[in-house]
């Protein structure tokens, strides 16, 4: 995965790497049993990928999505500050949430990684669709999900308000708490157990996905 921090990147830039489930060119089976093992592994991976796609975790791609890519939370937060300082506007129909609601939702996600998610998916889901979804997101460098889908069991977002200062302060507090947290992190509600580095990437990709649906208002 090509890491690009603090900079937007479109899905059209650069050569796409080969799919992680694909057999490398020139890889010839040395025995029938080896070939069968590869086929079973590929089939299982594709079946699990189908589950994840069916669950709506992989292919959601709204129009007017800026397709930002961040590998670190700190880089994503630079874009948060840039947008907040400008006359931020949603890129319809990319998102149905306001700026303040989006910041609140992203804060919830980080807070739950420290305190525990209220309604995690089943262990089976996490080990299959959830793990596959995160692996694919990490491989391609960005995630895609329904930007109006709340975290299961999370408190309802605050009604839309013009002043997003409180939501921004909450997000920054959550980021600071995550960065300073010394102990283990709680399993993600969909992806399951993640290392600290994986959680860093998960939060950064989540922020990037939501920030891609906003931009600074252009003065006319």
Coordinates of C-alpha atoms in Angstrom, one line a residue:
X1 CA 0.0 0.0 0.0
X2 CA 1.3 3.4 -0.9
X3 CA 1.2 5.6 2.2
X4 CA 0.4 9.2 1.6
X5 CA -0.1 11.5 4.5
X6 CA -1.7 14.9 4.7
X7 CA -2.5 14.8 0.9
X8 CA -5.6 13.9 -1.0
X9 CA -5.2 11.1 -3.5
X10 CA -7.7 10.0 -6.0
X11 CA -8.3 6.4 -6.9
X12 CA -7.1 7.1 -10.4
X13 CA -3.5 8.0 -9.4
X14 CA -0.8 5.5 -9.7
X15 CA -0.7 1.9 -10.7
X16 CA -2.9 -0.4 -8.8
X17 CA -1.2 -3.3 -7.0
X18 CA -2.2 -6.8 -7.8
X19 CA -5.1 -8.1 -5.8
X20 CA -4.0 -9.8 -2.5
X21 CA -6.1 -12.9 -3.3
X22 CA -4.7 -13.3 -6.8
X23 CA -2.1 -15.9 -7.8
X24 CA 1.1 -14.2 -8.8
X25 CA 2.0 -14.4 -12.5
X26 CA 4.1 -17.4 -13.3
X27 CA 3.2 -19.2 -10.1
X28 CA 2.9 -22.8 -11.3
X29 CA 1.6 -25.5 -9.0
X30 CA 4.3 -28.0 -8.1
X31 CA 1.8 -30.7 -7.1
X32 CA -1.9 -31.4 -7.4
X33 CA -2.3 -31.1 -3.6
X34 CA -0.6 -27.6 -3.6
X35 CA -2.8 -26.5 -6.4
X36 CA -5.9 -27.7 -4.6
X37 CA -4.8 -25.9 -1.4
X38 CA -4.4 -22.7 -3.3
X39 CA -7.8 -23.1 -5.0
X40 CA -9.5 -23.7 -1.6
X41 CA -7.8 -20.7 -0.1
X42 CA -8.8 -18.5 -3.0
X43 CA -12.3 -19.8 -2.9
X44 CA -12.7 -19.3 0.8
X45 CA -11.3 -15.8 0.5
X46 CA -13.6 -14.8 -2.3
X47 CA -16.6 -16.3 -0.5
X48 CA -15.8 -14.2 2.6
X49 CA -15.3 -11.2 0.4
X50 CA -18.8 -11.8 -0.9
X51 CA -20.2 -11.8 2.6
X52 CA -18.5 -8.5 3.3
X53 CA -19.8 -6.9 0.0
X54 CA -23.2 -8.2 0.9
X55 CA -23.0 -6.5 4.2
X56 CA -22.4 -3.2 2.5
X57 CA -18.8 -2.6 3.8
X58 CA -16.9 -2.5 0.6
X59 CA -18.6 -1.0 -2.5
X60 CA -20.4 2.0 -1.2
X61 CA -19.1 4.9 -3.3
X62 CA -21.1 8.1 -3.3
X63 CA -20.7 10.7 -6.1
X64 CA -18.7 13.8 -5.3
X65 CA -16.4 11.9 -3.0
X66 CA -13.0 13.5 -2.8
X67 CA -11.4 10.1 -2.0
X68 CA -8.9 11.4 0.6
X69 CA -6.3 9.0 1.9
X70 CA -4.7 9.2 5.3
X71 CA -2.7 6.6 7.2
X72 CA -2.4 8.6 10.4
X73 CA -5.0 10.4 12.5
X74 CA -2.8 13.4 12.8
X75 CA -2.8 13.9 9.1
X76 CA -6.6 13.6 8.9
X77 CA -6.9 16.1 11.7
X78 CA -5.0 18.7 9.6
X79 CA -7.8 18.4 7.1
X80 CA -10.4 18.7 9.8
X81 CA -8.8 22.0 10.9
X82 CA -8.6 23.3 7.4
X83 CA -12.3 22.6 6.7
X84 CA -13.4 23.9 10.0
X85 CA -11.6 27.2 9.5
X86 CA -13.1 27.6 6.0
X87 CA -16.8 27.8 5.1
X88 CA -17.1 24.0 5.0
X89 CA -19.9 22.5 3.0
X90 CA -21.2 19.0 2.3
X91 CA -20.8 17.6 -1.2
X92 CA -24.3 16.4 -1.9
X93 CA -25.3 13.7 -2.3
X94 CA -22.2 12.3 -0.7
X95 CA -23.4 12.8 2.8
X96 CA -26.7 13.4 4.6
X97 CA -25.0 14.5 7.8
X98 CA -24.0 18.1 8.7
X99 CA -20.4 19.0 9.6
X100 CA -21.1 19.0 13.3
X101 CA -22.8 15.6 13.2
X102 CA -19.9 14.1 11.2
X103 CA -17.4 15.3 13.7
X104 CA -19.5 13.9 16.5
X105 CA -19.8 10.5 14.8
X106 CA -16.0 10.3 14.2
X107 CA -15.5 11.2 17.9
X108 CA -17.8 8.4 19.0
X109 CA -15.8 5.9 17.0
X110 CA -12.5 6.8 18.6
X111 CA -14.1 7.0 22.1
X112 CA -15.6 3.5 21.7
X113 CA -12.2 2.1 20.8
X114 CA -11.1 3.1 24.3
X115 CA -14.3 2.3 26.2
X116 CA -15.8 -0.5 24.2
X117 CA -18.5 -0.5 21.4
X118 CA -22.0 -0.8 22.7
X119 CA -23.3 -3.4 20.1
X120 CA -20.5 -5.3 18.5
X121 CA -21.1 -7.7 15.6
X122 CA -20.9 -11.4 16.3
X123 CA -17.5 -13.1 16.7
X124 CA -18.3 -15.0 13.4
X125 CA -18.9 -11.8 11.5
X126 CA -15.8 -10.2 12.9
X127 CA -13.6 -13.2 11.9
X128 CA -15.1 -13.3 8.4
X129 CA -16.7 -10.3 6.8
X130 CA -15.2 -7.8 9.3
X131 CA -11.6 -9.1 9.0
X132 CA -11.9 -9.3 5.2
X133 CA -13.3 -5.8 5.0
X134 CA -10.5 -4.3 7.1
X135 CA -7.8 -6.2 5.2
X136 CA -9.1 -4.9 1.9
X137 CA -9.4 -1.3 3.2
X138 CA -5.9 -1.5 4.6
X139 CA -4.6 -3.0 1.3
X140 CA -6.0 -0.2 -0.9
X141 CA -5.4 2.6 1.7
X142 CA -9.0 3.8 2.1
X143 CA -12.3 2.6 3.3
X144 CA -15.8 3.0 1.9
X145 CA -19.0 2.8 3.9
X146 CA -22.5 4.4 4.2
X147 CA -21.7 7.8 5.5
X148 CA -25.2 8.1 7.1
X149 CA -24.9 4.8 9.0
X150 CA -24.6 5.3 12.8
X151 CA -22.4 3.1 14.9
X152 CA -24.6 0.3 16.3
X153 CA -25.9 1.2 19.7
X154 CA -24.3 4.6 19.8
X155 CA -26.3 7.6 21.2
X156 CA -28.2 9.5 18.5
X157 CA -26.3 12.3 17.0
X158 CA -27.1 15.9 18.1
X159 CA -29.6 17.7 15.9
X160 CA -28.0 19.7 13.1
X161 CA -26.5 23.0 14.3
X162 CA -24.5 25.6 12.5
X163 CA -21.9 25.9 15.2
X164 CA -19.7 22.8 15.2
X165 CA -17.2 24.1 17.8
X166 CA -18.4 21.7 20.5
X167 CA -18.2 18.7 18.1
X168 CA -14.7 19.7 17.0
X169 CA -13.6 20.0 20.6
X170 CA -15.0 16.5 21.4
X171 CA -13.2 15.0 18.4
X172 CA -9.9 16.5 19.4
X173 CA -10.3 15.3 23.0
X174 CA -11.0 11.8 21.7
X175 CA -7.9 11.9 19.5
X176 CA -5.7 13.0 22.4
X177 CA -7.1 10.3 24.6
X178 CA -6.4 7.7 22.0
X179 CA -2.8 8.9 21.5
X180 CA -2.2 8.9 25.2
X181 CA -4.0 5.7 26.0
X182 CA -1.4 3.3 27.6
X183 CA -3.5 0.1 27.7
X184 CA -5.1 -2.3 25.3
X185 CA -7.9 -1.1 22.9
X186 CA -11.3 -2.7 22.7
X187 CA -12.2 -4.8 19.7
X188 CA -13.8 -2.8 16.8
X189 CA -17.5 -3.6 16.5
X190 CA -17.0 -4.9 13.0
X191 CA -13.3 -5.6 12.5
X192 CA -12.7 -7.3 15.8
X193 CA -9.4 -7.2 17.6
X194 CA -6.9 -4.7 16.0
X195 CA -3.4 -3.9 17.0
X196 CA -2.7 -0.3 17.9
X197 CA -1.2 0.4 14.5
X198 CA -4.2 -1.1 12.8
X199 CA -6.6 0.9 14.9
X200 CA -4.6 4.1 14.0
X201 CA -5.1 3.2 10.4
X202 CA -8.8 2.3 10.9
X203 CA -9.5 5.7 12.6
X204 CA -7.5 7.6 9.9
X205 CA -9.4 5.8 7.1
X206 CA -12.7 6.4 8.8
X207 CA -12.0 10.1 9.1
X208 CA -10.8 10.3 5.5
X209 CA -13.9 8.6 4.2
X210 CA -16.2 11.2 6.0
X211 CA -14.0 14.2 5.2
X212 CA -14.1 13.2 1.6
X213 CA -17.8 14.2 1.6
X214 CA -17.0 17.8 2.5
X215 CA -15.0 20.7 1.1
X216 CA -14.3 24.4 1.6
X217 CA -17.0 26.5 0.1
X218 CA -15.8 28.3 -3.1
X219 CA -16.5 32.0 -3.1
X220 CA -18.2 33.3 -6.2

